Coordinates of C-alpha atoms in Angstrom, one line a residue:
M140 CA -210.4 104.2 -62.5
Q141 CA -210.4 107.8 -61.6
F142 CA -212.7 111.2 -62.4
P143 CA -212.9 115.0 -62.1
D144 CA -215.8 115.9 -59.6
S145 CA -216.1 118.3 -62.9
F146 CA -217.3 115.2 -64.9
F147 CA -219.6 114.2 -62.7
E148 CA -221.7 118.0 -63.7
D149 CA -224.1 117.9 -66.0
E150 CA -223.1 119.4 -69.8
V151 CA -224.4 120.8 -73.1
R152 CA -221.9 118.3 -75.6
D153 CA -222.9 119.8 -79.0
G154 CA -225.7 121.1 -78.5
F155 CA -226.7 118.3 -76.3
Y156 CA -227.7 118.2 -72.7
V157 CA -226.0 115.3 -70.8
P158 CA -227.4 114.8 -67.3
A159 CA -225.5 114.2 -64.1
L160 CA -227.2 110.4 -63.9
M161 CA -225.8 110.0 -67.3
K162 CA -222.0 111.3 -66.8
R163 CA -222.1 108.4 -63.9
S164 CA -223.8 105.2 -65.8
W165 CA -220.9 106.4 -68.4
A166 CA -218.4 105.6 -65.6
A167 CA -219.9 102.6 -64.1
Q168 CA -219.6 101.7 -68.0
M169 CA -215.8 101.7 -68.5
E170 CA -215.4 100.0 -65.0
V171 CA -216.8 97.3 -66.3
L172 CA -214.4 97.5 -69.5
A173 CA -211.6 98.3 -67.4
D174 CA -212.5 95.0 -65.9
V175 CA -212.8 93.1 -69.1
A176 CA -210.0 94.0 -70.6
R177 CA -208.3 93.3 -67.7
I178 CA -208.7 90.1 -68.1
C179 CA -208.7 90.2 -72.3
E180 CA -204.9 91.2 -71.2
K181 CA -204.3 88.5 -69.0
Y182 CA -204.9 85.9 -71.7
Q183 CA -203.7 88.2 -74.6
I184 CA -207.5 88.2 -76.1
H185 CA -208.2 91.2 -78.5
W186 CA -211.1 93.3 -78.5
F187 CA -212.0 96.5 -79.6
A188 CA -214.7 99.6 -79.4
D189 CA -217.3 98.6 -81.8
R190 CA -220.2 100.9 -82.8
G191 CA -221.1 104.0 -81.5
T192 CA -218.0 103.7 -79.5
L193 CA -216.2 103.7 -82.0
L194 CA -217.2 106.5 -83.5
G195 CA -217.2 108.2 -80.5
A196 CA -213.9 107.2 -79.1
V197 CA -212.6 108.9 -82.8
R198 CA -214.9 111.9 -82.8
H199 CA -215.2 112.9 -79.5
G200 CA -212.3 111.5 -77.6
G201 CA -215.2 109.3 -75.5
Y202 CA -219.2 109.3 -75.5
I203 CA -220.8 110.5 -78.4
P204 CA -223.6 112.9 -76.1
W205 CA -226.4 111.4 -77.3
D206 CA -225.4 107.5 -76.8
D207 CA -225.8 105.6 -73.6
D208 CA -224.1 102.0 -74.1
L209 CA -220.9 101.1 -74.4
D210 CA -220.1 99.0 -77.0
I211 CA -217.4 96.4 -78.0
C212 CA -216.5 93.6 -80.3
M213 CA -214.1 90.3 -80.6
L214 CA -213.0 88.6 -83.6
R215 CA -215.0 85.1 -82.8
D216 CA -211.6 83.6 -81.7
D217 CA -211.1 85.9 -79.3
F218 CA -214.4 85.4 -78.1
N219 CA -215.0 81.9 -77.5
R220 CA -211.4 81.9 -75.4
F221 CA -212.4 84.7 -73.1
M222 CA -215.9 83.0 -72.6
E223 CA -214.3 80.3 -71.6
V224 CA -212.5 82.2 -69.1
A225 CA -214.8 85.1 -68.3
E226 CA -216.9 82.7 -65.8
Q227 CA -214.0 82.4 -63.5
E228 CA -212.3 85.7 -63.5
L229 CA -214.8 88.5 -63.5
P230 CA -215.4 89.8 -60.4
K231 CA -217.6 89.4 -57.7
G232 CA -221.0 90.8 -59.0
Y233 CA -220.9 90.0 -62.8
F234 CA -222.8 87.5 -65.1
I235 CA -223.1 86.9 -68.4
P236 CA -227.1 86.8 -68.8
K237 CA -228.7 83.7 -70.3
N238 CA -232.3 83.4 -71.2
R239 CA -232.4 86.5 -72.8
N240 CA -235.0 87.1 -75.3
D241 CA -234.8 87.2 -79.3
N242 CA -233.7 90.5 -80.1
Q243 CA -230.8 90.0 -77.4
R244 CA -229.6 86.6 -77.8
L245 CA -227.3 87.0 -80.3
L246 CA -225.1 89.5 -78.4
T247 CA -223.3 89.3 -75.4
S248 CA -223.3 91.0 -72.5
I249 CA -221.1 91.6 -69.1
L250 CA -223.3 93.1 -66.3
Y251 CA -223.1 93.6 -62.8
G252 CA -225.3 94.0 -60.2
E253 CA -229.0 94.1 -58.7
P254 CA -231.4 96.3 -60.6
F255 CA -231.0 99.0 -58.2
C256 CA -228.5 98.5 -55.3
L257 CA -227.4 101.3 -52.8
E258 CA -224.5 98.9 -51.5
E259 CA -221.5 101.3 -50.5
N260 CA -219.4 98.7 -52.1
H261 CA -221.3 99.0 -55.0
L262 CA -221.6 102.4 -55.5
Y263 CA -218.1 103.0 -54.9
K264 CA -217.2 101.5 -57.2
F265 CA -219.5 102.5 -60.0
H266 CA -219.0 106.0 -59.2
N267 CA -222.4 106.3 -56.9
F268 CA -224.2 105.1 -60.1
P269 CA -227.0 102.7 -58.2
F270 CA -228.4 101.2 -61.3
R271 CA -227.0 97.9 -62.9
T272 CA -224.6 98.1 -65.6
G273 CA -222.9 96.6 -68.4
I274 CA -221.4 96.6 -71.9
D275 CA -222.4 94.7 -75.0
I276 CA -219.7 92.1 -76.8
F277 CA -220.4 91.7 -80.5
V278 CA -218.6 88.9 -82.0
L279 CA -217.1 88.8 -85.4
D280 CA -217.1 85.9 -87.8
Y281 CA -215.7 85.0 -90.8
V282 CA -217.4 85.3 -94.1
A283 CA -216.7 82.6 -96.4
P284 CA -213.9 82.4 -98.8
R285 CA -216.2 81.2 -102.4
P286 CA -219.6 83.2 -102.8
E287 CA -221.5 80.2 -103.3
D288 CA -220.5 78.9 -99.7
E289 CA -221.4 82.3 -98.2
N290 CA -225.0 82.1 -99.7
L291 CA -225.9 78.8 -98.5
R292 CA -224.8 79.8 -94.8
I293 CA -227.5 82.9 -95.1
R294 CA -230.3 80.7 -96.2
L295 CA -229.6 78.0 -93.2
A296 CA -228.9 80.9 -91.2
L297 CA -232.2 82.2 -92.0
T298 CA -233.7 79.8 -91.6
V299 CA -233.1 78.1 -88.8
W300 CA -233.6 81.9 -86.8
V301 CA -237.2 82.0 -88.4
A302 CA -237.6 78.4 -86.5
A303 CA -236.1 79.7 -83.3
K304 CA -238.3 82.9 -82.9
E305 CA -241.0 81.0 -83.8
V306 CA -240.2 78.1 -81.4
T307 CA -241.6 78.4 -77.8
P308 CA -242.4 75.4 -75.4
E309 CA -246.0 75.9 -75.7
N310 CA -245.5 74.4 -79.3
Q311 CA -242.4 72.5 -79.5
N312 CA -244.2 69.6 -79.6
T313 CA -246.5 70.1 -82.1
E314 CA -246.7 68.2 -85.3
Q315 CA -245.8 70.5 -87.5
T316 CA -242.7 71.8 -85.2
L317 CA -241.8 68.3 -84.4
A318 CA -241.9 67.8 -88.8
M319 CA -239.5 70.6 -89.0
L320 CA -237.3 69.2 -86.4
S321 CA -236.8 66.5 -88.2
E322 CA -235.8 68.4 -91.7
F323 CA -233.0 70.2 -89.1
E324 CA -231.7 66.7 -87.9
N325 CA -231.4 65.2 -91.1
L326 CA -229.6 68.1 -92.7
F327 CA -226.8 69.2 -90.0
H328 CA -227.0 65.3 -88.8
I329 CA -228.0 66.6 -85.0
T330 CA -230.1 65.3 -82.4
F331 CA -232.5 67.4 -80.4
D332 CA -232.9 66.8 -76.6
H333 CA -237.4 67.5 -76.6
N334 CA -236.9 67.5 -73.1
S335 CA -234.9 70.5 -73.0
S336 CA -236.0 74.0 -74.8
I337 CA -236.2 73.5 -78.4
K338 CA -235.4 77.7 -78.8
E339 CA -232.4 77.1 -76.7
Q340 CA -231.2 74.6 -79.1
L341 CA -232.1 76.3 -81.9
Y342 CA -230.1 79.3 -81.0
I343 CA -226.8 77.6 -80.1
L344 CA -227.2 75.8 -84.1
L345 CA -227.1 79.5 -85.7
E346 CA -224.2 80.4 -83.3
N347 CA -222.9 77.0 -84.9
I348 CA -223.9 77.8 -88.7
F349 CA -222.6 82.0 -88.4
S350 CA -219.0 80.3 -86.6
M351 CA -219.0 77.2 -89.1
Y352 CA -215.4 79.4 -91.1
T353 CA -212.6 80.6 -89.9
N354 CA -210.0 82.7 -91.1
S355 CA -208.3 80.1 -93.4
G356 CA -208.4 81.8 -96.7
G357 CA -211.3 84.5 -96.0
T358 CA -210.4 87.6 -95.7
E359 CA -213.3 90.0 -94.6
V360 CA -215.4 89.2 -90.8
A361 CA -218.6 90.7 -90.3
F362 CA -221.1 90.6 -87.1
M363 CA -223.3 87.7 -88.9
P364 CA -227.2 88.8 -87.6
N365 CA -226.5 92.3 -89.7
W366 CA -225.4 90.3 -92.1
V367 CA -227.4 87.6 -93.2
R368 CA -230.3 89.9 -93.0
D369 CA -229.0 92.0 -95.5
R370 CA -225.5 91.6 -96.4
T371 CA -224.3 95.4 -94.9
W372 CA -221.4 95.8 -92.3
S373 CA -218.6 93.3 -93.7
F374 CA -215.1 94.7 -92.7
P375 CA -211.8 93.7 -93.8
L376 CA -210.3 90.7 -92.0
E377 CA -206.6 93.3 -92.2
A378 CA -208.9 95.9 -90.2
Y379 CA -208.7 93.6 -87.0
R380 CA -205.8 92.2 -87.2
S381 CA -204.2 94.2 -84.4
S382 CA -205.3 97.2 -82.6
V383 CA -204.0 100.9 -81.7
L384 CA -205.4 102.8 -78.1
I385 CA -207.1 106.3 -78.3
P386 CA -208.0 108.4 -75.3
F387 CA -211.9 107.5 -74.2
E388 CA -212.8 110.3 -71.5
Q389 CA -210.9 108.7 -68.6
M390 CA -209.5 106.0 -70.4
D391 CA -207.9 104.3 -73.6
V392 CA -209.8 102.2 -75.6
A393 CA -208.7 99.6 -78.8
V394 CA -209.5 100.6 -82.2
P395 CA -209.0 98.5 -84.9
V396 CA -205.5 99.3 -86.6
Q397 CA -207.9 100.6 -89.9
Y398 CA -210.4 102.2 -87.8
Q399 CA -210.8 104.2 -90.8
E400 CA -212.6 102.0 -93.2
A401 CA -214.4 100.9 -90.6
L402 CA -216.2 103.4 -89.3
R403 CA -216.5 104.0 -93.3
I404 CA -218.4 101.1 -93.5
Q405 CA -220.4 101.7 -90.8
F406 CA -221.6 104.9 -90.8
G407 CA -220.5 106.0 -94.4
E408 CA -217.6 108.5 -95.9
H409 CA -218.9 111.2 -93.3
Y410 CA -219.0 110.0 -90.2
M411 CA -217.1 113.1 -88.8
T412 CA -220.3 114.8 -88.9
P413 CA -222.2 114.8 -86.1
Y414 CA -225.5 113.6 -87.0
R415 CA -228.5 112.7 -84.2
A416 CA -231.0 109.7 -85.4
G417 CA -232.9 107.0 -83.7
G418 CA -231.5 104.0 -81.6
G419 CA -231.3 100.7 -80.6
H420 CA -233.2 101.6 -77.8
E421 CA -235.2 104.2 -75.5
Y422 CA -232.6 107.1 -74.8
P423 CA -231.7 106.6 -71.5
A424 CA -231.0 103.2 -71.2
Y425 CA -231.5 103.5 -66.9
Q426 CA -235.1 105.1 -67.7
A427 CA -237.0 101.2 -67.7
L428 CA -235.2 100.8 -64.7
E429 CA -236.0 104.0 -63.1
N430 CA -239.6 103.0 -64.0
H431 CA -239.2 100.0 -62.7
L432 CA -238.0 101.1 -58.9
A433 CA -241.0 103.6 -58.7
Q434 CA -243.4 100.6 -59.5
V435 CA -241.8 98.5 -56.9
S436 CA -241.3 100.9 -53.8
K437 CA -245.3 101.7 -54.7
G438 CA -243.4 106.2 -55.2
E439 CA -242.0 105.5 -52.3
F440 CA -238.8 106.3 -53.2
N441 CA -237.9 108.7 -56.0
F442 CA -235.0 110.8 -57.2
L443 CA -234.4 114.4 -56.4
A444 CA -234.7 115.5 -60.1
R445 CA -235.7 113.7 -63.7
Y446 CA -235.0 114.7 -67.1
W447 CA -237.0 114.5 -70.4
I448 CA -237.2 115.8 -73.7
E449 CA -240.7 115.5 -75.5
D450 CA -241.5 114.4 -78.8
G451 CA -241.7 118.0 -80.6
D452 CA -238.8 119.6 -78.9
W453 CA -237.1 117.6 -81.5
K454 CA -238.4 119.6 -84.1
R455 CA -237.5 123.4 -82.5
K456 CA -234.3 125.2 -83.8
R457 CA -231.4 123.8 -81.5
Q458 CA -231.4 127.5 -79.0
N459 CA -235.1 126.7 -78.2
T460 CA -234.9 123.0 -77.5
M461 CA -236.5 122.5 -73.5
I462 CA -234.9 120.6 -71.6
H463 CA -237.6 119.8 -68.9
T464 CA -237.0 118.9 -65.4
Q465 CA -238.9 118.1 -62.5
A466 CA -238.1 118.6 -58.7
I467 CA -238.8 115.5 -56.7
C468 CA -237.4 115.1 -53.7
P469 CA -238.6 112.3 -50.6
C470 CA -239.8 114.6 -47.8
P471 CA -243.2 114.7 -46.7
E472 CA -242.8 118.7 -46.3
P473 CA -241.1 121.3 -48.3
C474 CA -237.3 121.3 -47.9
L475 CA -234.1 122.9 -49.2
H476 CA -232.9 119.6 -50.7
V477 CA -234.0 120.8 -54.6
N478 CA -233.7 124.0 -55.8
Q479 CA -236.9 124.7 -58.0

């Protein structure tokens, strides 16, 4: 994917400072999406820009300036086909992480590389972004045609979800846990393998509950972790029957054919009005990798410059917002690598 050199310059978009490293992170994520999209095209798998990525595509023609990740979604049928071929079709270096923490288990990530890499082929492909990169895939499942069936599914899902979060390797063979598992075995007509991770098996059961209905007779789809918790973000199935392509930075992304309705459900009637609010993780997403690198290198490696925005700065008027920068250079003596 080709980007003009100007794309990788620091920039202020909609009053928000976007540093060059974030631009490289964006470009790296788009390279991952391009590889995923090629697989989907080969196997006629439908995918759609989702969440902030969908909003950014429609409202900004690219990333929301204060967004730092890339999200897509697939209907369950398409997701299952993708997972069947992903391992063999993804280029070398890609992987789909398993055994994630409880907050990350119910979405799928496509990741590339080591936490930090300066190898030439990595830097060339990912536009000199030195950290691991990837995208997230959210699965849309079918809502039951009858409300009473959906109410039952929600109760079952929440029960299993709570159990999955509470079970650990240390307590999976306690009397209390074994009694609970016995009830699940009778209810779902399954048998747990007590020599393997019960937590993993409970999350598999939860996924099966999420996907227990098909598109036969149903008119809505939803990301089940949101839906079963508070009945939010259910979408008309018709919105995801097909897609259209719209510009997104240096590429085109697929969006639901009824993308306006999808955005209205997720972000409200005034979704075209920019509004900065808290995200699902600390910004920027690569900050944890920066911090990890500093720890493992014991201060021997640092970037030439880092930036941060202090909490109090959000309360300032836009023209007075401070962007704090710190010049850092690995050279032992003063040099001209950084303009102070």
